[in-house]
């Protein structure tokens, strides 16, 4: 199994890049594990308390479970992936069964910050977009798709997102084998990444 880690700041375009790779690779045997589904549950806290949490710090992620799942899939065992809600800031209680396949992509803002998880990756990618562009994309997405208002997005950006990006996410770029500039549609970079994955698959 080929395991690829794809990191990058919020709104950099990780999900979009993964979708394009899926289209271009055109293979059935590919799984995507999103770090977003591995946020700690925090159902012991009230909704107001959960809303106030820092979701951009590595401690917000249940890396133990994520790494356990990556290892299980590499070991040809199916996993029960939790499903997360950005509205309730917690796990929904539902799970999706993921069967092992030839390629596993693990994507999320913090996936290149964890030393144990890094050991599991054959290829490490960082998607880059400037912070102003990412903030604009984040405002659009969170207000349209994640049930947030402008004040919530801007408050979170100033208090936790920006400082955590500078402390943890931006430095994790140094772990990447490949950096994808994604300020605009970048089909050359997507073609290149697809070729690298195809070549790696031949060796696996
Ligand atoms: N190259 C790009 N140019 C313009 N908009 C983009 C680009 N890549 C992604 N987007 C948009 O930015 C938003 C965030 O992208 P997404 O892939 O969800 O980012 P991430 O998964 O890194 O948070 C989405 O609305 C997406 O359509
Ligand atoms: N309850 C939560 C959990 C996470 N976030 C934000 O999601 C961002 C990561 O997701 P991307 O798809 O943008 O990579 C991260 O920056 C968290 O601030 C949230 O708002 N609420």
mmCIF file of C-alpha atoms and ligand atoms in Angstrom:
data_model
loop_
_atom_site.group_PDB
_atom_site.id
_atom_site.type_symbol
_atom_site.label_atom_id
_atom_site.label_comp_id
_atom_site.label_asym_id
_atom_site.label_seq_id
_atom_site.Cartn_x
_atom_site.Cartn_y
_atom_site.Cartn_z
ATOM 1 C CA UNK A 1 0.000 0.000 0.000
ATOM 2 C CA UNK A 2 1.169 3.495 -0.888
ATOM 3 C CA UNK A 3 0.496 6.005 1.913
ATOM 4 C CA UNK A 4 0.463 9.724 1.090
ATOM 5 C CA UNK A 5 0.209 12.550 3.637
ATOM 6 C CA UNK A 6 -1.232 15.836 2.360
ATOM 7 C CA UNK A 7 -1.018 18.854 4.664
ATOM 8 C CA UNK A 8 -1.422 22.611 4.255
ATOM 9 C CA UNK A 9 -3.175 25.440 6.058
ATOM 10 C CA UNK A 10 -6.932 25.706 6.223
ATOM 11 C CA UNK A 11 -8.309 26.758 2.832
ATOM 12 C CA UNK A 12 -5.052 25.970 1.046
ATOM 13 C CA UNK A 13 -6.955 23.517 -1.149
ATOM 14 C CA UNK A 14 -6.048 20.083 0.260
ATOM 15 C CA UNK A 15 -9.501 18.603 -0.399
ATOM 16 C CA UNK A 16 -9.584 20.125 -3.875
ATOM 17 C CA UNK A 17 -6.137 18.721 -4.710
ATOM 18 C CA UNK A 18 -7.170 15.261 -3.443
ATOM 19 C CA UNK A 19 -10.359 15.377 -5.568
ATOM 20 C CA UNK A 20 -8.327 16.244 -8.664
ATOM 21 C CA UNK A 21 -5.831 13.449 -8.012
ATOM 22 C CA UNK A 22 -8.722 10.976 -7.682
ATOM 23 C CA UNK A 23 -10.107 12.148 -11.049
ATOM 24 C CA UNK A 24 -6.737 11.977 -12.797
ATOM 25 C CA UNK A 25 -5.514 8.719 -11.294
ATOM 26 C CA UNK A 26 -8.774 7.057 -12.242
ATOM 27 C CA UNK A 27 -8.152 4.010 -10.070
ATOM 28 C CA UNK A 28 -10.677 2.331 -7.825
ATOM 29 C CA UNK A 29 -8.271 1.330 -5.086
ATOM 30 C CA UNK A 30 -7.878 4.574 -3.155
ATOM 31 C CA UNK A 31 -8.931 5.598 0.387
ATOM 32 C CA UNK A 32 -8.970 9.091 1.894
ATOM 33 C CA UNK A 33 -8.685 9.568 5.643
ATOM 34 C CA UNK A 34 -9.414 13.151 6.641
ATOM 35 C CA UNK A 35 -7.826 14.363 9.857
ATOM 36 C CA UNK A 36 -11.079 16.298 10.431
ATOM 37 C CA UNK A 37 -12.820 13.027 11.381
ATOM 38 C CA UNK A 38 -10.236 12.455 14.113
ATOM 39 C CA UNK A 39 -10.891 15.532 16.244
ATOM 40 C CA UNK A 40 -11.352 14.505 19.885
ATOM 41 C CA UNK A 41 -15.003 14.023 20.701
ATOM 42 C CA UNK A 42 -15.299 16.406 23.714
ATOM 43 C CA UNK A 43 -18.907 15.404 24.386
ATOM 44 C CA UNK A 44 -18.186 15.757 28.111
ATOM 45 C CA UNK A 45 -18.186 19.540 27.481
ATOM 46 C CA UNK A 46 -21.183 21.786 26.733
ATOM 47 C CA UNK A 47 -21.687 23.131 23.202
ATOM 48 C CA UNK A 48 -20.558 26.598 24.372
ATOM 49 C CA UNK A 49 -17.390 25.077 25.830
ATOM 50 C CA UNK A 50 -16.764 23.059 22.646
ATOM 51 C CA UNK A 51 -17.228 26.187 20.504
ATOM 52 C CA UNK A 52 -14.454 27.895 22.473
ATOM 53 C CA UNK A 53 -11.851 25.153 21.942
ATOM 54 C CA UNK A 54 -8.664 25.510 19.901
ATOM 55 C CA UNK A 55 -9.081 23.234 16.870
ATOM 56 C CA UNK A 56 -5.755 24.120 15.252
ATOM 57 C CA UNK A 57 -3.437 22.738 17.928
ATOM 58 C CA UNK A 58 -2.017 19.200 17.434
ATOM 59 C CA UNK A 59 -3.564 18.218 20.807
ATOM 60 C CA UNK A 60 -7.051 18.690 19.321
ATOM 61 C CA UNK A 61 -6.501 15.596 17.163
ATOM 62 C CA UNK A 62 -6.864 12.000 18.308
ATOM 63 C CA UNK A 63 -3.577 11.007 16.641
ATOM 64 C CA UNK A 64 -3.515 7.700 18.535
ATOM 65 C CA UNK A 65 -6.698 6.597 16.767
ATOM 66 C CA UNK A 66 -5.621 8.020 13.403
ATOM 67 C CA UNK A 67 -2.257 6.218 13.539
ATOM 68 C CA UNK A 68 -3.949 3.012 14.723
ATOM 69 C CA UNK A 69 -6.286 3.207 11.700
ATOM 70 C CA UNK A 70 -3.465 3.896 9.235
ATOM 71 C CA UNK A 71 -1.507 0.937 10.610
ATOM 72 C CA UNK A 72 -4.582 -1.326 10.469
ATOM 73 C CA UNK A 73 -5.261 -0.444 6.815
ATOM 74 C CA UNK A 74 -1.593 -1.044 5.965
ATOM 75 C CA UNK A 75 -2.027 -4.391 7.677
ATOM 76 C CA UNK A 76 -4.986 -5.153 5.332
ATOM 77 C CA UNK A 77 -7.565 -4.775 8.119
ATOM 78 C CA UNK A 78 -10.777 -2.721 7.723
ATOM 79 C CA UNK A 79 -11.416 0.198 10.095
ATOM 80 C CA UNK A 80 -14.479 1.941 11.548
ATOM 81 C CA UNK A 81 -13.831 5.604 10.801
ATOM 82 C CA UNK A 82 -15.680 8.075 13.056
ATOM 83 C CA UNK A 83 -17.692 10.885 11.463
ATOM 84 C CA UNK A 84 -17.288 14.439 12.773
ATOM 85 C CA UNK A 85 -19.739 17.337 12.750
ATOM 86 C CA UNK A 86 -18.487 20.925 12.421
ATOM 87 C CA UNK A 87 -21.914 22.085 13.615
ATOM 88 C CA UNK A 88 -21.896 20.271 16.972
ATOM 89 C CA UNK A 89 -18.058 20.243 17.270
ATOM 90 C CA UNK A 90 -18.143 16.547 18.051
ATOM 91 C CA UNK A 91 -18.370 13.030 16.667
ATOM 92 C CA UNK A 92 -21.811 12.165 15.338
ATOM 93 C CA UNK A 93 -21.666 8.652 16.804
ATOM 94 C CA UNK A 94 -21.862 7.195 13.287
ATOM 95 C CA UNK A 95 -18.994 5.315 11.678
ATOM 96 C CA UNK A 96 -18.084 4.380 8.161
ATOM 97 C CA UNK A 97 -16.353 1.097 7.410
ATOM 98 C CA UNK A 98 -13.190 1.619 5.335
ATOM 99 C CA UNK A 99 -11.769 -1.433 3.561
ATOM 100 C CA UNK A 100 -8.029 -1.464 2.752
ATOM 101 C CA UNK A 101 -7.057 -0.443 -0.798
ATOM 102 C CA UNK A 102 -3.855 0.136 -2.801
ATOM 103 C CA UNK A 103 -3.488 3.840 -2.039
ATOM 104 C CA UNK A 104 -4.207 5.656 1.222
ATOM 105 C CA UNK A 105 -4.271 9.455 1.390
ATOM 106 C CA UNK A 106 -4.235 11.045 4.847
ATOM 107 C CA UNK A 107 -5.090 14.744 4.601
ATOM 108 C CA UNK A 108 -5.367 17.533 7.139
ATOM 109 C CA UNK A 109 -3.785 20.709 8.473
ATOM 110 C CA UNK A 110 -1.669 18.869 11.071
ATOM 111 C CA UNK A 111 -0.780 15.540 9.431
ATOM 112 C CA UNK A 112 2.870 16.524 8.915
ATOM 113 C CA UNK A 113 3.312 17.648 12.551
ATOM 114 C CA UNK A 114 3.171 14.236 14.229
ATOM 115 C CA UNK A 115 6.457 12.300 14.297
ATOM 116 C CA UNK A 116 4.769 8.884 14.600
ATOM 117 C CA UNK A 117 2.366 9.554 11.738
ATOM 118 C CA UNK A 118 5.196 10.882 9.558
ATOM 119 C CA UNK A 119 6.850 7.445 9.748
ATOM 120 C CA UNK A 120 3.807 5.903 8.023
ATOM 121 C CA UNK A 121 3.995 8.108 4.888
ATOM 122 C CA UNK A 122 5.737 7.098 1.648
ATOM 123 C CA UNK A 123 5.114 10.534 0.126
ATOM 124 C CA UNK A 124 4.579 13.842 1.938
ATOM 125 C CA UNK A 125 2.907 16.793 0.234
ATOM 126 C CA UNK A 126 2.234 20.349 1.435
ATOM 127 C CA UNK A 127 -0.354 22.483 -0.344
ATOM 128 C CA UNK A 128 0.489 26.190 -0.140
ATOM 129 C CA UNK A 129 -1.680 29.278 -0.511
ATOM 130 C CA UNK A 130 -0.985 32.695 1.031
ATOM 131 C CA UNK A 131 -2.773 33.508 4.278
ATOM 132 C CA UNK A 132 -5.009 36.257 2.838
ATOM 133 C CA UNK A 133 -6.239 33.906 0.111
ATOM 134 C CA UNK A 134 -6.802 31.125 2.650
ATOM 135 C CA UNK A 135 -8.771 33.453 4.955
ATOM 136 C CA UNK A 136 -11.032 34.546 2.079
ATOM 137 C CA UNK A 137 -11.667 30.897 1.127
ATOM 138 C CA UNK A 138 -12.258 29.967 4.770
ATOM 139 C CA UNK A 139 -14.825 32.758 5.282
ATOM 140 C CA UNK A 140 -16.716 31.640 2.165
ATOM 141 C CA UNK A 141 -16.606 27.942 3.043
ATOM 142 C CA UNK A 142 -17.404 28.203 6.762
ATOM 143 C CA UNK A 143 -20.326 30.600 6.254
ATOM 144 C CA UNK A 144 -21.753 28.584 3.346
ATOM 145 C CA UNK A 145 -20.991 25.004 4.414
ATOM 146 C CA UNK A 146 -20.104 24.846 8.113
ATOM 147 C CA UNK A 147 -22.894 26.959 9.667
ATOM 148 C CA UNK A 148 -20.592 29.741 10.925
ATOM 149 C CA UNK A 149 -20.964 33.527 10.780
ATOM 150 C CA UNK A 150 -18.318 36.073 9.824
ATOM 151 C CA UNK A 151 -17.584 37.029 13.455
ATOM 152 C CA UNK A 152 -16.963 33.401 14.416
ATOM 153 C CA UNK A 153 -14.535 32.843 11.544
ATOM 154 C CA UNK A 154 -12.614 36.077 12.175
ATOM 155 C CA UNK A 155 -12.477 35.535 15.952
ATOM 156 C CA UNK A 156 -11.188 31.965 15.490
ATOM 157 C CA UNK A 157 -8.692 33.173 12.884
ATOM 158 C CA UNK A 158 -7.191 35.808 15.189
ATOM 159 C CA UNK A 159 -7.217 33.850 18.454
ATOM 160 C CA UNK A 160 -6.167 30.318 17.467
ATOM 161 C CA UNK A 161 -5.972 29.619 13.757
ATOM 162 C CA UNK A 162 -3.306 32.155 12.790
ATOM 163 C CA UNK A 163 -0.982 31.584 15.789
ATOM 164 C CA UNK A 164 -1.272 27.779 15.460
ATOM 165 C CA UNK A 165 -0.605 27.994 11.735
ATOM 166 C CA UNK A 166 2.581 29.924 12.416
ATOM 167 C CA UNK A 167 3.705 27.668 15.269
ATOM 168 C CA UNK A 168 2.867 24.206 13.894
ATOM 169 C CA UNK A 169 1.545 24.067 10.320
ATOM 170 C CA UNK A 170 3.891 26.364 8.404
ATOM 171 C CA UNK A 171 7.035 24.742 9.944
ATOM 172 C CA UNK A 172 5.686 21.277 8.973
ATOM 173 C CA UNK A 173 6.240 22.318 5.345
ATOM 174 C CA UNK A 174 9.877 21.333 5.951
ATOM 175 C CA UNK A 175 8.773 17.689 6.216
ATOM 176 C CA UNK A 176 7.256 17.713 2.715
ATOM 177 C CA UNK A 177 8.792 15.967 -0.303
ATOM 178 C CA UNK A 178 6.686 18.133 -2.575
ATOM 179 C CA UNK A 179 5.095 21.601 -2.174
ATOM 180 C CA UNK A 180 2.094 22.399 -4.372
ATOM 181 C CA UNK A 181 1.539 26.143 -4.977
ATOM 182 C CA UNK A 182 -2.254 26.523 -4.996
ATOM 183 C CA UNK A 183 -2.940 30.252 -5.210
ATOM 184 C CA UNK A 184 -4.678 29.564 -8.516
ATOM 185 C CA UNK A 185 -5.710 26.451 -10.415
ATOM 186 C CA UNK A 186 -2.403 24.630 -10.927
ATOM 187 C CA UNK A 187 -2.903 21.779 -13.373
ATOM 188 C CA UNK A 188 0.855 21.381 -13.934
ATOM 189 C CA UNK A 189 1.402 20.604 -10.246
ATOM 190 C CA UNK A 190 -1.560 18.206 -10.196
ATOM 191 C CA UNK A 191 -0.213 16.418 -13.308
ATOM 192 C CA UNK A 192 3.202 16.212 -11.664
ATOM 193 C CA UNK A 193 1.815 14.823 -8.406
ATOM 194 C CA UNK A 194 -0.297 12.278 -10.298
ATOM 195 C CA UNK A 195 2.808 11.117 -12.195
ATOM 196 C CA UNK A 196 4.797 10.811 -8.963
ATOM 197 C CA UNK A 197 2.004 8.699 -7.432
ATOM 198 C CA UNK A 198 1.781 6.477 -10.543
ATOM 199 C CA UNK A 199 5.563 5.938 -10.476
ATOM 200 C CA UNK A 200 5.503 5.131 -6.762
ATOM 201 C CA UNK A 201 2.629 2.692 -7.311
ATOM 202 C CA UNK A 202 4.713 0.801 -9.878
ATOM 203 C CA UNK A 203 7.421 0.292 -7.225
ATOM 204 C CA UNK A 204 4.904 -0.912 -4.588
HETATM 205 N N1 LIG B 1 -6.686 26.905 -6.667
HETATM 206 C C1 LIG B 1 -7.822 27.377 -6.162
HETATM 207 N N2 LIG B 1 -8.324 28.550 -6.623
HETATM 208 C C2 LIG B 1 -9.468 29.056 -6.109
HETATM 209 N N3 LIG B 1 -10.219 28.478 -5.133
HETATM 210 C C3 LIG B 1 -9.761 27.317 -4.652
HETATM 211 C C4 LIG B 1 -8.557 26.694 -5.127
HETATM 212 N N4 LIG B 1 -8.366 25.534 -4.453
HETATM 213 C C5 LIG B 1 -9.406 25.435 -3.588
HETATM 214 N N5 LIG B 1 -10.234 26.497 -3.713
HETATM 215 C C6 LIG B 1 -11.466 26.747 -2.950
HETATM 216 O O1 LIG B 1 -11.098 27.108 -1.617
HETATM 217 C C7 LIG B 1 -11.998 26.534 -0.673
HETATM 218 C C8 LIG B 1 -11.195 25.688 0.296
HETATM 219 O O2 LIG B 1 -10.635 24.609 -0.436
HETATM 220 P P1 LIG B 1 -10.453 23.194 0.247
HETATM 221 O O3 LIG B 1 -9.945 22.269 -0.809
HETATM 222 O O4 LIG B 1 -11.683 22.804 0.995
HETATM 223 O O5 LIG B 1 -9.281 23.546 1.276
HETATM 224 P P2 LIG B 1 -8.728 22.751 2.523
HETATM 225 O O6 LIG B 1 -9.196 21.317 2.364
HETATM 226 O O7 LIG B 1 -7.240 22.891 2.426
HETATM 227 O O8 LIG B 1 -9.281 23.439 3.738
HETATM 228 C C9 LIG B 1 -13.027 25.735 -1.473
HETATM 229 O O9 LIG B 1 -14.178 26.520 -1.620
HETATM 230 C C10 LIG B 1 -12.344 25.515 -2.821
HETATM 231 O O10 LIG B 1 -13.267 25.445 -3.874
HETATM 232 N N1 LIG B 2 -15.131 21.935 15.456
HETATM 233 C C1 LIG B 2 -14.222 22.429 14.603
HETATM 234 C C2 LIG B 2 -13.126 21.688 14.195
HETATM 235 C C3 LIG B 2 -12.237 22.260 13.305
HETATM 236 N N2 LIG B 2 -12.438 23.522 12.860
HETATM 237 C C4 LIG B 2 -11.497 24.131 11.903
HETATM 238 O O1 LIG B 2 -11.281 23.273 10.808
HETATM 239 C C5 LIG B 2 -10.041 23.596 10.212
HETATM 240 C C6 LIG B 2 -9.420 22.380 9.571
HETATM 241 O O2 LIG B 2 -10.200 21.928 8.501
HETATM 242 P P1 LIG B 2 -9.828 22.274 6.963
HETATM 243 O O3 LIG B 2 -10.828 21.457 6.210
HETATM 244 O O4 LIG B 2 -9.993 23.749 6.789
HETATM 245 O O5 LIG B 2 -8.426 21.831 6.740
HETATM 246 C C7 LIG B 2 -9.159 24.122 11.328
HETATM 247 O O6 LIG B 2 -8.501 25.297 10.905
HETATM 248 C C8 LIG B 2 -10.134 24.394 12.495
HETATM 249 O O7 LIG B 2 -10.055 25.718 12.942
HETATM 250 C C9 LIG B 2 -13.530 24.237 13.268
HETATM 251 O O8 LIG B 2 -13.718 25.411 12.837
HETATM 252 N N3 LIG B 2 -14.412 23.681 14.140
#
